[in-house]
Amino acid sequence: MLGISPSMALRFEVLARHNRARASRLTLPHYEALTPLFMPVGTQGTIKGLTNDQLEDLDCQIILGNTYHLALRPGADLLDTIGGLHKFMNWPRALLTDSGGFQMVSLLHLADITEEGVTFQSPVDGKPMLLTPEDSIQIQNKIGADIIMALDDVVKTTTTGPRVEEAMYRTLRWIDRCIAAHSRPHEQNLFGIVQGGLDPQLRDICLEGLVARNLPGYAIGGLAGGEGKDAFWRVVAQCTAGLPEDKPRYVMGIGFPLDIVVCTALGADMYDCVYPTRTARFGSALVSEGVLRLTHAAMATDYRPLDSSCTCMVCKRYTRAYLHTLVTKEAMGSQLVSYHNISHMMQLSRNLHSSILEGRFPEFVQSFLQKQFPKGDVPDWVCNAMDVAGIDISMCRIPQSA
Amino acid sequence: MNWPRALLTDSGGFQMVSLLHLADITEEGVTFQSPVDGKPMLLTPEDSIQIQNKIGADIIMALDDVVKTTTTGPRVEEAMYRTLRWIDRCIAAHSRPHEQNLFGIVQGGLDPQLRDICLEGLVARNLPGYAIGGLAGGEGKDAFWRVVAQCTAGLPEDKPRYVMGIGFPLDIVVCTALGADMYDCVYPTRTARFGSALVSEGVLRLTHAAMATDYRPLDSSCTCMVCKRYTRAYLHTLVTKEAMGSQLVSYHNISHMMQLSRNLHSSILEGRFPE
């Protein structure tokens, strides 16, 4: 209950700051990671298109597994028997699992949330099933990831009305059940998730409640769902301001490089998203200037690498023209572009960490924005967020004529 | 492709005949319906060689008239003689003989007399290398090896011999014993996509329920990346469900075939082929 501090299985040291942004060392049971960092999503024990050797080559530090998918295949008991997902996948670095709740609500027909937990139809045989906070934590204890997520009551950001408040308070009641059910606090770090929709007052109450539970780390949830960018950054700013300085902050579901740079400026440390690998499968490569659509006809005779500033294996060996012939037609296309996109995200992570560490974060942000917006049309929401973050980006922005 | 090693291209004829609706063979070439707009099109020996000259592979294959091994009757003989007439057209059309090697393909079905005539005709053209075609199509194994044996006996000692479409390790070992040098097949990668791994004992069906709790590597004698890092149980969860399953098993299967290649070469080199 309140006041009892659960044990921690991590150490978080802020090595350098620039205003709200931090460069830190996050020591987990399986790995010593440097933040800010992006976590690729491995859904069912594999990151689509990439082998473990490749993930290590790319410097991936923490990868994310979806509890819902893993519980279906290969199953929690099998993972328990073999000694956890690390052993099963043969991944020697860190793992994070989510609670399973989000997939259930977003993927399953007739999923419903009650005080007990999430009721849904089993995708295997259609029978009614229930995932309680206790169940989610038990399964995550079997999977064995370094960081596990509390089961929260998450609503779409576009939801309004009393449901948002109900979900926030339920999230607080459920965190206590998660803490009580957690059988491996010395090996796995239970993160709480801040909810409350776009309502600052609700977010405040949730922040207070979770901080009082003295958890090893915190996530900012309920975003990346269709809310306007202006509302998005304000919620992140409020939450990072309200969360403890000395614990990691994880914004769930964020994967656009621009969003990651802004959230980092506002004080967040960890991010995850399927975006880089998913967009690769649709033929889009992440490059310094933004997004390169490889399916575009012009790519057929473009013999440059994807990104001239990228040193990854794909950019060293393959041209845009070659990849153009593969994407959306050959599995190899997905693989190669996924490899590059993850490389891009890990390079971004390293750039964020080292620029903050070396006292040149504003310069990095300016250079990043200039490449993404060469015409100076940096969106208003980014400018407002950077204002709050105390980063001068006036040189990136050419005032748009009225 | 940025591939620095060797490439071989086939003539295009086989795919056309086996894949395209209403493909037909005449003296001119292979007529077929264009897969793009359905119009009638023609691939002549000259066309095939021209395209292969542009692709630029180290070895290019003659356009041959190939029939299913189960075919009987005059069609087999017609195809064999046409193959001989077409090799001359291929030789004449070949514009890069100093950079690309044109291999002739021995046809003649399962008929030793027809095979003999074809062998004689192709050997007389003094080509850089030869393929044994028209097999791997449904013939009985007894007929298969006898044709290979006859062809390797009839081809020059000092030129490479390529048995087309062979990929089962057992077939490769037998053909090697009979005097062949090169093989190709989609089998190792295709069977990987269906969840089958090639191992020392034969074929391991990863979809089998027993694999779910088998924590051994695919093949205990294999040193490839997949066998070093992954278990049968893990691969069992991926095959036929995740692209990664195909990738990893393909990687292992190709490793298996390359190890077989190395074993054949070195055992013969070191005088221990029978062992």
PDB file of N, CA and C in Angstrom, chain B residues 94 97 100-104 125-130 158-160:
ATOM      1  N   HIS B  94      25.566 -14.610 -79.416  1.00  0.00           N
ATOM      2  CA  HIS B  94      26.319 -14.270 -78.204  1.00  0.00           C
ATOM      3  C   HIS B  94      27.355 -13.193 -78.507  1.00  0.00           C
ATOM      4  N   PRO B  97      31.478 -13.301 -75.810  1.00  0.00           N
ATOM      5  CA  PRO B  97      32.038 -14.604 -75.458  1.00  0.00           C
ATOM      6  C   PRO B  97      33.298 -14.532 -74.603  1.00  0.00           C
ATOM      7  N   GLN B 100      31.459 -13.770 -70.947  1.00  0.00           N
ATOM      8  CA  GLN B 100      30.374 -14.621 -70.455  1.00  0.00           C
ATOM      9  C   GLN B 100      30.456 -15.989 -71.125  1.00  0.00           C
ATOM     10  N   ASN B 101      30.273 -17.037 -70.317  1.00  0.00           N
ATOM     11  CA  ASN B 101      30.399 -18.405 -70.807  1.00  0.00           C
ATOM     12  C   ASN B 101      29.043 -19.007 -71.148  1.00  0.00           C
ATOM     13  N   LEU B 102      28.860 -19.350 -72.426  1.00  0.00           N
ATOM     14  CA  LEU B 102      27.598 -19.946 -72.871  1.00  0.00           C
ATOM     15  C   LEU B 102      27.659 -21.465 -72.703  1.00  0.00           C
ATOM     16  N   PHE B 103      26.811 -21.981 -71.828  1.00  0.00           N
ATOM     17  CA  PHE B 103      26.731 -23.431 -71.609  1.00  0.00           C
ATOM     18  C   PHE B 103      25.629 -24.034 -72.480  1.00  0.00           C
ATOM     19  N   GLY B 104      25.915 -25.166 -73.087  1.00  0.00           N
ATOM     20  CA  GLY B 104      24.877 -25.895 -73.809  1.00  0.00           C
ATOM     21  C   GLY B 104      24.180 -26.853 -72.861  1.00  0.00           C
ATOM     22  N   ARG B 125      30.400 -28.613 -80.621  1.00  0.00           N
ATOM     23  CA  ARG B 125      30.386 -27.135 -80.651  1.00  0.00           C
ATOM     24  C   ARG B 125      31.452 -26.528 -79.735  1.00  0.00           C
ATOM     25  N   ASN B 126      32.133 -27.377 -78.982  1.00  0.00           N
ATOM     26  CA  ASN B 126      33.254 -26.908 -78.164  1.00  0.00           C
ATOM     27  C   ASN B 126      32.895 -25.720 -77.264  1.00  0.00           C
ATOM     28  N   LEU B 127      31.870 -25.926 -76.453  1.00  0.00           N
ATOM     29  CA  LEU B 127      31.402 -24.858 -75.559  1.00  0.00           C
ATOM     30  C   LEU B 127      32.229 -24.852 -74.272  1.00  0.00           C
ATOM     31  N   PRO B 128      32.191 -23.748 -73.519  1.00  0.00           N
ATOM     32  CA  PRO B 128      32.996 -23.671 -72.291  1.00  0.00           C
ATOM     33  C   PRO B 128      32.522 -24.627 -71.188  1.00  0.00           C
ATOM     34  N   GLY B 129      31.244 -24.998 -71.259  1.00  0.00           N
ATOM     35  CA  GLY B 129      30.718 -25.883 -70.215  1.00  0.00           C
ATOM     36  C   GLY B 129      29.401 -26.469 -70.665  1.00  0.00           C
ATOM     37  N   TYR B 130      28.911 -27.469 -69.920  1.00  0.00           N
ATOM     38  CA  TYR B 130      27.696 -28.180 -70.342  1.00  0.00           C
ATOM     39  C   TYR B 130      26.767 -28.451 -69.160  1.00  0.00           C
ATOM     40  N   ASP B 158      37.494 -32.104 -69.284  1.00  0.00           N
ATOM     41  CA  ASP B 158      38.133 -30.847 -68.872  1.00  0.00           C
ATOM     42  C   ASP B 158      37.183 -29.655 -68.876  1.00  0.00           C
ATOM     43  N   LYS B 159      35.879 -29.944 -68.777  1.00  0.00           N
ATOM     44  CA  LYS B 159      34.918 -28.843 -68.736  1.00  0.00           C
ATOM     45  C   LYS B 159      33.881 -29.097 -67.639  1.00  0.00           C
ATOM     46  N   PRO B 160      33.355 -28.027 -67.053  1.00  0.00           N
ATOM     47  CA  PRO B 160      32.390 -28.215 -65.964  1.00  0.00           C
ATOM     48  C   PRO B 160      31.081 -28.832 -66.451  1.00  0.00           C
TER      49      PRO B 160
END
